[in-house]
Amino acid sequence: RAKRLLLSQLFQPLNLQGEAAGEGKAGEPTCRSQKLMLQAGLIHPSGPGCYHYLPPTVRAMEKLIKVMDEEMRAVGGQKLNMPSLGSAELWRASGRWDHMGPELFRLADRHGKNYCLAPTHEEAVTELVASQTNLSYKQLPLRLYQITRKFRDEPKPRFGLLRSREFYMKDMYTFDASEEAARQTYDLVCDAYRSLFDRLGLPFVKVRAATGSIGGTVSHEFQLPADVGEDRLVLCPDGHFAANVETLNEGQTTCPTCGKNLTQSRGIEVGHTFYLGTKYSSVSNAVFYSPDNKPQLAEMGCYGLGVTRILAASVEVLSTEDGIRWPSLIAPYQLCFIPPKKGSKEEEGAVVLERMYDDLGEALPHLAGDSVLDDRTQMTIGKRLKDANKLGYPYVVIAGKRVCEDPPVFEVWNQNAGEVLFLTKEGVIELLSKVQVP
Ligand SMILES: [Zn+2]
């Protein structure tokens, strides 16, 4: 039998009533996801723009990474892991050592050699591919990606995991034999991003974007519309046109296709794609051999997804004012079981509920590690249900008044749908058999 996950034993310091530690000094800007994640024991501040990701957050992140891995593998992605220390030499060669300015964390080793803590890996991956001296056109396209910790010396870190100085990112780098092939890769990866956000149930818009410090000629951002977002977007009401304001020509206020007035909105950037051409491959001389055995520069693209930012942005856009809502697929725990209060009339129902918990784990093994038992039985069911609502478990199973009936009937809350069902054990298992975990 799987070990029961008792809420009282989980390292998730809850502060659901008042101000959470580290919520910021009075007057400092905050946002819904930051407040909720601090109160729910999901993150803990360690310094400006730096957070401990507490166990439930790591669970959500690992699930999100599994979904990303599936989507990246589906487009031929091969996962690797590159060093966080980027050599200054490489970054000077691309021009970004100076161009990045104070955003780049820099340090020197004991020999006086300079490094940065990498925010992205265009230089490193291009150097890696350039070192493969006999790369053939037959080995292309090459689509390499990693999911690692990145660093950026933000001038104003804020909004919790939405804008922090250390964060996780999924970054893919692609190498193709021609511009045409590289553009096909570009569309393919954009489709994979669409698929990811659809599976998470997140409303997103893909907008034309500026290429910024990465460079290249074509770029798009995937944005979640939200008032707290730091990007300003303009959208055609009929969906012909969507762009980051940065890319607009001065005075442009109408849709180039239909002429309707563009509407303004704010967004949280959760993904960014770039068609790079030969900007980096020409610096490192990353070449492949063509069918007539001539060396040619690889055509590149790079593609980022903010892993920790997607977690926070999901909480930001899906939650209510005081209750976290996760995309069901990546909720830290799918289920919470609430036994009766100690000393209440229904106390004997505790055993029935515990058996339900164990039987569910056996019937649906993929949910066994996803079920929490709220063993704080000194509290009423109502108080614990309120907490469960704030913490946002997709499903809550309660041993209420009808647990003493024969057969026992459980109260089941589907929190994302906002509905309550009364079900026997078989009914609960049937309902939850449809729940997916990555
Ligand atoms: Zn239009």
Tab-separated table of C-alpha atoms and ligand atoms in Angstrom:
chain	number	residue	atom	x	y	z
A	1	ARG	CA	0.000	0.000	0.000
A	2	ALA	CA	1.269	3.455	-0.885
A	3	LYS	CA	2.191	5.687	2.025
A	4	ARG	CA	-0.497	8.226	2.830
A	5	LEU	CA	0.395	11.864	2.226
A	6	LEU	CA	-0.673	13.632	5.406
A	7	LEU	CA	-1.145	17.363	5.043
A	8	SER	CA	0.255	17.983	8.532
A	9	GLN	CA	3.547	16.403	7.436
A	10	LEU	CA	3.986	18.241	4.134
A	11	PHE	CA	6.497	21.073	3.970
A	12	GLN	CA	4.077	23.700	2.776
A	13	PRO	CA	4.018	26.510	5.349
A	14	LEU	CA	0.474	27.867	5.035
A	15	ASN	CA	-0.418	31.418	5.856
A	16	LEU	CA	-3.908	31.527	4.450
A	17	GLN	CA	-5.356	34.141	6.785
A	18	GLY	CA	-3.089	37.146	7.005
A	19	GLU	CA	-0.102	38.705	5.361
A	20	ALA	CA	2.473	36.173	4.239
A	21	ALA	CA	6.122	36.678	5.109
A	22	GLY	CA	8.002	38.489	2.394
A	23	GLU	CA	4.928	39.867	0.711
A	24	GLY	CA	6.839	43.076	0.345
A	25	LYS	CA	6.968	46.334	2.207
A	26	ALA	CA	3.904	48.535	2.220
A	27	GLY	CA	3.570	50.351	-1.073
A	28	GLU	CA	5.615	47.798	-3.007
A	29	PRO	CA	3.774	46.486	-6.042
A	30	THR	CA	2.417	43.000	-5.717
A	31	CYS	CA	0.099	40.869	-7.786
A	32	ARG	CA	-2.393	38.069	-7.317
A	33	SER	CA	-0.057	35.166	-8.096
A	34	GLN	CA	2.700	36.472	-5.832
A	35	LYS	CA	0.283	36.957	-2.937
A	36	LEU	CA	-1.456	33.601	-3.396
A	37	MET	CA	1.771	31.644	-3.884
A	38	LEU	CA	3.299	33.137	-0.725
A	39	GLN	CA	0.166	32.471	1.345
A	40	ALA	CA	-0.172	28.916	0.049
A	41	GLY	CA	3.386	27.947	0.967
A	42	LEU	CA	4.447	27.533	-2.651
A	43	ILE	CA	7.384	29.944	-2.653
A	44	HIS	CA	9.529	31.621	-0.031
A	45	PRO	CA	11.638	34.732	-0.708
A	46	SER	CA	15.391	34.413	-0.199
A	47	GLY	CA	16.539	37.772	-1.571
A	48	PRO	CA	15.514	40.376	-4.155
A	49	GLY	CA	14.074	38.478	-7.110
A	50	CYS	CA	15.110	35.088	-5.697
A	51	TYR	CA	12.769	32.465	-4.307
A	52	HIS	CA	12.874	29.013	-2.826
A	53	TYR	CA	10.509	26.828	-4.823
A	54	LEU	CA	8.809	24.804	-2.093
A	55	PRO	CA	7.804	21.151	-2.646
A	56	PRO	CA	4.331	21.741	-4.177
A	57	THR	CA	5.837	24.166	-6.696
A	58	VAL	CA	8.506	21.651	-7.634
A	59	ARG	CA	5.763	19.055	-8.168
A	60	ALA	CA	3.889	21.423	-10.500
A	61	MET	CA	7.125	22.309	-12.272
A	62	GLU	CA	8.083	18.665	-12.816
A	63	LYS	CA	4.653	18.008	-14.326
A	64	LEU	CA	4.966	21.033	-16.585
A	65	ILE	CA	8.410	19.855	-17.687
A	66	LYS	CA	6.977	16.440	-18.607
A	67	VAL	CA	4.375	18.122	-20.808
A	68	MET	CA	7.067	20.295	-22.407
A	69	ASP	CA	9.267	17.249	-23.023
A	70	GLU	CA	6.367	15.525	-24.799
A	71	GLU	CA	5.769	18.534	-27.033
A	72	MET	CA	9.462	19.004	-27.804
A	73	ARG	CA	9.989	15.313	-28.573
A	74	ALA	CA	6.966	15.455	-30.898
A	75	VAL	CA	8.862	17.972	-33.061
A	76	GLY	CA	12.083	15.973	-32.982
A	77	GLY	CA	13.652	17.793	-30.044
A	78	GLN	CA	16.670	16.191	-28.367
A	79	LYS	CA	17.272	17.233	-24.779
A	80	LEU	CA	20.705	18.258	-23.573
A	81	ASN	CA	22.063	20.301	-20.687
A	82	MET	CA	24.605	23.103	-21.134
A	83	PRO	CA	26.758	24.860	-18.522
A	84	SER	CA	25.354	27.901	-16.720
A	85	LEU	CA	28.790	29.554	-16.857
A	86	GLY	CA	29.181	31.214	-20.253
A	87	SER	CA	32.659	32.235	-21.338
A	88	ALA	CA	33.192	35.961	-21.866
A	89	GLU	CA	35.199	35.198	-25.013
A	90	LEU	CA	32.205	33.593	-26.692
A	91	TRP	CA	29.898	36.372	-25.612
A	92	ARG	CA	32.354	39.002	-26.854
A	93	ALA	CA	32.537	37.288	-30.237
A	94	SER	CA	28.767	37.582	-30.691
A	95	GLY	CA	28.819	41.168	-29.430
A	96	ARG	CA	26.428	40.392	-26.597
A	97	TRP	CA	28.987	40.769	-23.769
A	98	ASP	CA	28.677	44.535	-24.261
A	99	HIS	CA	25.204	44.630	-25.757
A	100	MET	CA	23.520	42.960	-22.759
A	101	GLY	CA	24.792	45.651	-20.394
A	102	PRO	CA	23.980	45.379	-16.684
A	103	GLU	CA	21.341	42.645	-17.197
A	104	LEU	CA	24.116	40.084	-17.512
A	105	PHE	CA	25.438	38.582	-14.270
A	106	ARG	CA	29.233	38.529	-14.593
A	107	LEU	CA	31.925	36.869	-12.539
A	108	ALA	CA	35.590	35.907	-12.729
A	109	ASP	CA	37.250	32.629	-11.777
A	110	ARG	CA	40.451	32.296	-9.690
A	111	HIS	CA	42.552	32.680	-12.843
A	112	GLY	CA	40.909	35.980	-13.673
A	113	LYS	CA	38.930	34.520	-16.574
A	114	ASN	CA	35.535	36.178	-17.031
A	115	TYR	CA	32.189	34.457	-17.285
A	116	CYS	CA	28.522	35.264	-17.284
A	117	LEU	CA	25.705	33.344	-15.644
A	118	ALA	CA	23.890	32.596	-18.858
A	119	PRO	CA	20.412	34.018	-19.511
A	120	THR	CA	20.297	32.171	-22.883
A	121	HIS	CA	22.611	29.823	-24.769
A	122	GLU	CA	22.816	30.865	-28.435
A	123	GLU	CA	26.608	31.264	-28.271
A	124	ALA	CA	27.209	28.037	-26.364
A	125	VAL	CA	25.018	25.807	-28.518
A	126	THR	CA	26.341	27.282	-31.769
A	127	GLU	CA	29.911	26.683	-30.615
A	128	LEU	CA	28.936	23.117	-29.713
A	129	VAL	CA	27.468	22.436	-33.142
A	130	ALA	CA	30.385	24.206	-34.870
A	131	SER	CA	32.770	21.810	-33.129
A	132	GLN	CA	31.193	18.877	-35.008
A	133	THR	CA	33.513	19.104	-37.984
A	134	ASN	CA	31.780	16.623	-40.279
A	135	LEU	CA	28.158	17.618	-39.842
A	136	SER	CA	26.231	16.510	-42.936
A	137	TYR	CA	23.038	17.951	-44.409
A	138	LYS	CA	21.625	14.457	-43.777
A	139	GLN	CA	21.825	15.106	-40.029
A	140	LEU	CA	19.673	18.227	-40.295
A	141	PRO	CA	17.362	19.522	-39.018
A	142	LEU	CA	18.976	19.423	-35.614
A	143	ARG	CA	16.661	20.515	-32.788
A	144	LEU	CA	18.361	20.727	-29.406
A	145	TYR	CA	16.742	21.933	-26.214
A	146	GLN	CA	17.279	22.113	-22.493
A	147	ILE	CA	15.271	23.037	-19.408
A	148	THR	CA	17.634	24.744	-17.000
A	149	ARG	CA	18.079	27.577	-14.545
A	150	LYS	CA	18.747	30.973	-16.105
A	151	PHE	CA	19.948	34.268	-14.673
A	152	ARG	CA	19.134	37.893	-15.373
A	153	ASP	CA	20.105	40.882	-13.248
A	154	GLU	CA	16.684	42.517	-13.355
A	155	PRO	CA	16.718	46.187	-12.374
A	156	LYS	CA	13.291	45.810	-10.760
A	157	PRO	CA	12.595	42.190	-9.861
A	158	ARG	CA	8.955	41.968	-8.814
A	159	PHE	CA	5.696	40.071	-8.980
A	160	GLY	CA	7.210	36.907	-7.520
A	161	LEU	CA	8.035	34.312	-10.154
A	162	LEU	CA	6.751	36.559	-12.948
A	163	ARG	CA	9.909	38.646	-12.963
A	164	SER	CA	12.703	37.137	-10.923
A	165	ARG	CA	16.469	37.086	-11.271
A	166	GLU	CA	16.800	33.303	-11.307
A	167	PHE	CA	14.272	31.269	-13.220
A	168	TYR	CA	13.788	28.111	-15.252
A	169	MET	CA	13.475	28.285	-18.991
A	170	LYS	CA	12.975	25.773	-21.770
A	171	ASP	CA	15.195	26.906	-24.631
A	172	MET	CA	15.387	25.173	-27.999
A	173	TYR	CA	17.951	25.901	-30.723
A	174	THR	CA	17.433	24.636	-34.242
A	175	PHE	CA	19.809	24.171	-37.169
A	176	ASP	CA	18.518	23.765	-40.705
A	177	ALA	CA	20.057	23.419	-44.159
A	178	SER	CA	18.142	26.259	-45.824
A	179	GLU	CA	16.086	29.303	-45.005
A	180	GLU	CA	12.983	27.512	-46.257
A	181	ALA	CA	13.616	24.534	-43.979
A	182	ALA	CA	14.320	26.861	-41.042
A	183	ARG	CA	10.992	28.604	-41.588
A	184	GLN	CA	9.221	25.245	-41.572
A	185	THR	CA	10.930	24.466	-38.279
A	186	TYR	CA	9.778	27.852	-36.998
A	187	ASP	CA	6.134	27.078	-37.793
A	188	LEU	CA	6.437	23.583	-36.344
A	189	VAL	CA	7.769	24.827	-32.999
A	190	CYS	CA	5.110	27.567	-32.857
A	191	ASP	CA	2.483	24.837	-33.345
A	192	ALA	CA	4.041	22.847	-30.494
A	193	TYR	CA	3.722	25.925	-28.270
A	194	ARG	CA	0.058	26.284	-29.240
A	195	SER	CA	-0.501	22.645	-28.383
A	196	LEU	CA	1.175	23.087	-24.988
A	197	PHE	CA	-0.934	26.101	-24.006
A	198	ASP	CA	-4.098	24.394	-25.284
A	199	ARG	CA	-3.374	21.323	-23.166
A	200	LEU	CA	-2.882	23.563	-20.138
A	201	GLY	CA	-6.149	25.353	-20.899
A	202	LEU	CA	-4.422	28.740	-20.901
A	203	PRO	CA	-5.856	31.543	-23.042
A	204	PHE	CA	-2.951	32.898	-25.097
A	205	VAL	CA	-2.288	35.173	-28.035
A	206	LYS	CA	0.629	34.888	-30.423
A	207	VAL	CA	1.847	38.373	-31.290
A	208	ARG	CA	4.465	39.838	-33.594
A	209	ALA	CA	7.446	40.791	-31.446
A	210	ALA	CA	10.683	42.732	-31.467
A	211	THR	CA	13.909	40.740	-31.678
A	212	GLY	CA	15.647	42.660	-28.870
A	213	SER	CA	18.993	41.453	-27.561
A	214	ILE	CA	18.688	38.009	-29.204
A	215	GLY	CA	18.540	39.331	-32.756
A	216	GLY	CA	17.265	37.722	-35.946
A	217	THR	CA	14.623	38.850	-38.411
A	218	VAL	CA	11.304	37.252	-37.415
A	219	SER	CA	9.986	36.949	-33.891
A	220	HIS	CA	6.770	36.181	-32.043
A	221	GLU	CA	5.723	36.176	-28.428
A	222	PHE	CA	3.151	33.980	-26.750
A	223	GLN	CA	1.291	36.190	-24.297
A	224	LEU	CA	-1.307	35.523	-21.609
A	225	PRO	CA	-3.611	38.555	-21.453
A	226	ALA	CA	-3.534	39.986	-17.900
A	227	ASP	CA	-3.725	43.471	-16.421
A	228	VAL	CA	-0.546	42.901	-14.432
A	229	GLY	CA	1.371	41.984	-17.608
A	230	GLU	CA	4.297	44.228	-18.462
A	231	ASP	CA	3.899	43.982	-22.232
A	232	ARG	CA	1.469	46.173	-24.147
A	233	LEU	CA	-0.308	44.454	-27.001
A	234	VAL	CA	-2.535	45.609	-29.834
A	235	LEU	CA	-5.073	43.237	-31.332
A	236	CYS	CA	-7.491	43.319	-34.243
A	237	PRO	CA	-10.960	42.559	-32.805
A	238	ASP	CA	-11.467	40.046	-35.641
A	239	GLY	CA	-8.134	38.317	-35.050
A	240	HIS	CA	-6.300	39.346	-38.253
A	241	PHE	CA	-3.472	41.051	-36.466
A	242	ALA	CA	-1.743	40.868	-33.088
A	243	ALA	CA	1.463	42.618	-32.131
A	244	ASN	CA	3.549	43.869	-29.278
A	245	VAL	CA	3.294	47.686	-29.266
A	246	GLU	CA	7.106	47.822	-29.641
A	247	THR	CA	6.780	46.626	-33.231
A	248	LEU	CA	4.183	49.142	-34.437
A	249	ASN	CA	4.966	51.878	-36.900
A	250	GLU	CA	4.406	55.281	-35.398
A	251	GLY	CA	0.775	56.311	-35.644
A	252	GLN	CA	-0.516	52.871	-36.609
A	253	THR	CA	-3.942	52.470	-35.010
A	254	THR	CA	-5.817	50.228	-37.440
A	255	CYS	CA	-5.626	46.628	-38.585
A	256	PRO	CA	-3.657	46.357	-41.863
A	257	THR	CA	-6.090	43.684	-43.139
A	258	CYS	CA	-9.568	44.990	-42.296
A	259	GLY	CA	-8.943	48.588	-41.239
A	260	LYS	CA	-10.751	48.229	-37.904
A	261	ASN	CA	-9.356	50.042	-34.886
A	262	LEU	CA	-6.839	47.996	-32.921
A	263	THR	CA	-7.676	47.327	-29.279
A	264	GLN	CA	-5.076	47.547	-26.528
A	265	SER	CA	-4.408	44.928	-23.916
A	266	ARG	CA	-1.638	43.906	-21.540
A	267	GLY	CA	0.054	40.544	-21.512
A	268	ILE	CA	2.486	38.306	-19.630
A	269	GLU	CA	5.095	36.958	-22.028
A	270	VAL	CA	5.364	33.196	-21.538
A	271	GLY	CA	7.043	32.175	-24.798
A	272	HIS	CA	9.256	33.800	-27.410
A	273	THR	CA	10.377	32.523	-30.805
A	274	PHE	CA	13.109	33.869	-33.104
A	275	TYR	CA	14.172	33.120	-36.634
A	276	LEU	CA	17.892	33.869	-36.405
A	277	GLY	CA	19.199	33.117	-39.883
A	278	THR	CA	22.996	32.966	-39.746
A	279	LYS	CA	23.528	35.638	-37.068
A	280	TYR	CA	25.205	33.175	-34.681
A	281	SER	CA	26.312	30.440	-37.075
A	282	SER	CA	28.410	32.982	-39.001
A	283	VAL	CA	30.222	34.025	-35.802
A	284	SER	CA	31.135	30.474	-34.736
A	285	ASN	CA	31.350	29.147	-38.293
A	286	ALA	CA	28.702	26.506	-37.599
A	287	VAL	CA	28.625	24.751	-40.954
A	288	PHE	CA	27.261	21.562	-42.437
A	289	TYR	CA	28.263	19.832	-45.658
A	290	SER	CA	25.822	20.151	-48.549
A	291	PRO	CA	25.018	17.316	-51.029
A	292	ASP	CA	27.901	18.527	-53.233
A	293	ASN	CA	30.153	18.475	-50.147
A	294	LYS	CA	30.502	22.251	-49.727
A	295	PRO	CA	30.482	23.807	-46.235
A	296	GLN	CA	27.408	26.007	-45.666
A	297	LEU	CA	26.324	28.053	-42.672
A	298	ALA	CA	23.420	26.535	-40.740
A	299	GLU	CA	20.157	28.506	-40.603
A	300	MET	CA	19.124	28.859	-36.983
A	301	GLY	CA	16.128	29.534	-34.792
A	302	CYS	CA	15.714	29.786	-31.037
A	303	TYR	CA	12.623	29.237	-28.954
A	304	GLY	CA	12.028	29.975	-25.272
A	305	LEU	CA	9.329	29.059	-22.780
A	306	GLY	CA	9.428	30.472	-19.257
A	307	VAL	CA	8.875	27.441	-17.038
A	308	THR	CA	8.567	29.125	-13.645
A	309	ARG	CA	6.895	32.097	-15.274
A	310	ILE	CA	4.211	29.843	-16.795
A	311	LEU	CA	3.503	28.454	-13.308
A	312	ALA	CA	3.017	31.939	-11.855
A	313	ALA	CA	1.190	33.269	-14.920
A	314	SER	CA	-1.241	30.320	-14.762
A	315	VAL	CA	-2.017	31.140	-11.150
A	316	GLU	CA	-2.306	34.806	-12.107
A	317	VAL	CA	-4.865	34.334	-14.893
A	318	LEU	CA	-6.859	31.313	-13.641
A	319	SER	CA	-7.218	32.065	-9.920
A	320	THR	CA	-9.997	33.877	-8.115
A	321	GLU	CA	-9.172	36.779	-5.796
A	322	ASP	CA	-8.372	34.429	-2.909
A	323	GLY	CA	-8.319	30.927	-4.344
A	324	ILE	CA	-5.578	29.397	-6.473
A	325	ARG	CA	-6.659	27.637	-9.648
A	326	TRP	CA	-4.144	25.545	-11.556
A	327	PRO	CA	-4.305	24.104	-15.040
A	328	SER	CA	-5.637	20.650	-13.993
A	329	LEU	CA	-2.804	18.852	-15.743
A	330	ILE	CA	-0.069	20.404	-13.593
A	331	ALA	CA	-1.726	20.999	-10.199
A	332	PRO	CA	0.769	20.005	-7.468
A	333	TYR	CA	-1.782	17.545	-6.061
A	334	GLN	CA	-4.934	16.450	-7.863
A	335	LEU	CA	-6.910	15.460	-4.780
A	336	CYS	CA	-7.539	16.386	-1.185
A	337	PHE	CA	-9.421	14.068	1.197
A	338	ILE	CA	-11.113	15.638	4.219
A	339	PRO	CA	-12.109	13.277	7.063
A	340	PRO	CA	-14.643	14.316	9.747
A	341	LYS	CA	-13.705	16.463	12.718
A	342	LYS	CA	-12.511	14.579	15.774
A	343	GLY	CA	-15.358	14.188	18.265
A	344	SER	CA	-18.085	14.986	15.711
A	345	LYS	CA	-21.164	12.818	15.059
A	346	GLU	CA	-19.587	11.531	11.843
A	347	GLU	CA	-16.232	10.680	13.446
A	348	GLU	CA	-16.578	6.982	12.592
A	349	GLY	CA	-16.620	8.062	8.923
A	350	ALA	CA	-12.875	8.734	9.217
A	351	VAL	CA	-12.119	5.044	8.709
A	352	VAL	CA	-14.434	4.912	5.683
A	353	LEU	CA	-12.703	7.902	4.118
A	354	GLU	CA	-9.234	6.483	4.770
A	355	ARG	CA	-10.314	3.255	3.084
A	356	MET	CA	-11.597	5.317	0.150
A	357	TYR	CA	-8.174	7.014	-0.016
A	358	ASP	CA	-6.332	3.685	-0.049
A	359	ASP	CA	-8.734	2.006	-2.505
A	360	LEU	CA	-8.456	4.919	-4.906
A	361	GLY	CA	-4.674	4.622	-4.879
A	362	GLU	CA	-4.977	0.953	-5.777
A	363	ALA	CA	-7.660	1.410	-8.435
A	364	LEU	CA	-5.952	4.439	-10.007
A	365	PRO	CA	-2.216	4.071	-9.266
A	366	HIS	CA	-1.344	7.187	-11.304
A	367	LEU	CA	-3.208	9.255	-8.690
A	368	ALA	CA	-1.732	7.502	-5.648
A	369	GLY	CA	1.038	10.073	-5.195
A	370	ASP	CA	-1.313	12.924	-6.044
A	371	SER	CA	-3.734	12.559	-3.117
A	372	VAL	CA	-3.374	14.498	0.128
A	373	LEU	CA	-5.196	13.521	3.315
A	374	ASP	CA	-6.029	16.626	5.367
A	375	ASP	CA	-5.449	15.089	8.799
A	376	ARG	CA	-5.971	18.330	10.729
A	377	THR	CA	-9.021	16.743	12.357
A	378	GLN	CA	-9.077	19.276	15.187
A	379	MET	CA	-10.539	21.632	12.553
A	380	THR	CA	-14.082	21.497	11.192
A	381	ILE	CA	-14.689	20.156	7.700
A	382	GLY	CA	-15.872	23.641	6.697
A	383	LYS	CA	-12.592	25.305	7.690
A	384	ARG	CA	-10.520	22.693	5.897
A	385	LEU	CA	-12.721	22.889	2.801
A	386	LYS	CA	-12.111	26.639	2.786
A	387	ASP	CA	-8.361	26.009	2.864
A	388	ALA	CA	-8.673	23.418	0.088
A	389	ASN	CA	-10.524	26.014	-1.949
A	390	LYS	CA	-7.690	28.506	-1.451
A	391	LEU	CA	-5.039	25.909	-2.290
A	392	GLY	CA	-6.856	24.911	-5.473
A	393	TYR	CA	-6.813	21.097	-5.511
A	394	PRO	CA	-8.818	20.222	-8.628
A	395	TYR	CA	-10.852	17.685	-6.573
A	396	VAL	CA	-11.807	17.535	-2.889
A	397	VAL	CA	-13.383	14.385	-1.403
A	398	ILE	CA	-15.233	14.938	1.882
A	399	ALA	CA	-16.631	12.551	4.483
A	400	GLY	CA	-19.729	14.635	5.241
A	401	LYS	CA	-23.021	13.675	6.853
A	402	ARG	CA	-23.825	10.944	4.302
A	403	VAL	CA	-20.607	9.008	4.913
A	404	CYS	CA	-22.477	6.972	7.554
A	405	GLU	CA	-25.103	5.774	5.041
A	406	ASP	CA	-24.959	2.264	3.608
A	407	PRO	CA	-23.270	2.325	1.146
A	408	PRO	CA	-21.323	5.441	2.200
A	409	VAL	CA	-21.795	8.553	0.074
A	410	PHE	CA	-18.953	11.049	-0.372
A	411	GLU	CA	-19.199	14.730	-1.188
A	412	VAL	CA	-16.907	15.524	-4.131
A	413	TRP	CA	-15.996	19.072	-5.146
A	414	ASN	CA	-14.767	19.648	-8.673
A	415	GLN	CA	-13.172	22.997	-7.924
A	416	ASN	CA	-12.251	24.004	-11.479
A	417	ALA	CA	-15.825	23.391	-12.682
A	418	GLY	CA	-17.350	24.751	-9.460
A	419	GLU	CA	-19.674	21.769	-8.975
A	420	VAL	CA	-20.465	19.378	-6.107
A	421	LEU	CA	-21.389	15.726	-6.571
A	422	PHE	CA	-22.550	13.064	-4.120
A	423	LEU	CA	-21.026	9.718	-5.057
A	424	THR	CA	-20.416	6.228	-3.750
A	425	LYS	CA	-16.903	4.815	-3.760
A	426	GLU	CA	-17.414	3.362	-7.248
A	427	GLY	CA	-18.729	6.720	-8.434
A	428	VAL	CA	-15.686	8.547	-7.067
A	429	ILE	CA	-13.301	6.126	-8.779
A	430	GLU	CA	-15.252	6.389	-12.038
A	431	LEU	CA	-15.150	10.203	-11.906
A	432	LEU	CA	-11.452	10.390	-11.081
A	433	SER	CA	-10.435	7.770	-13.636
A	434	LYS	CA	-10.736	10.588	-16.190
A	435	VAL	CA	-8.193	12.771	-14.386
A	436	GLN	CA	-4.914	13.021	-16.274
A	437	VAL	CA	-1.478	13.495	-14.820
A	438	PRO	CA	1.511	13.892	-17.132
B	1	ZN	ZN	-8.511	42.962	-38.788
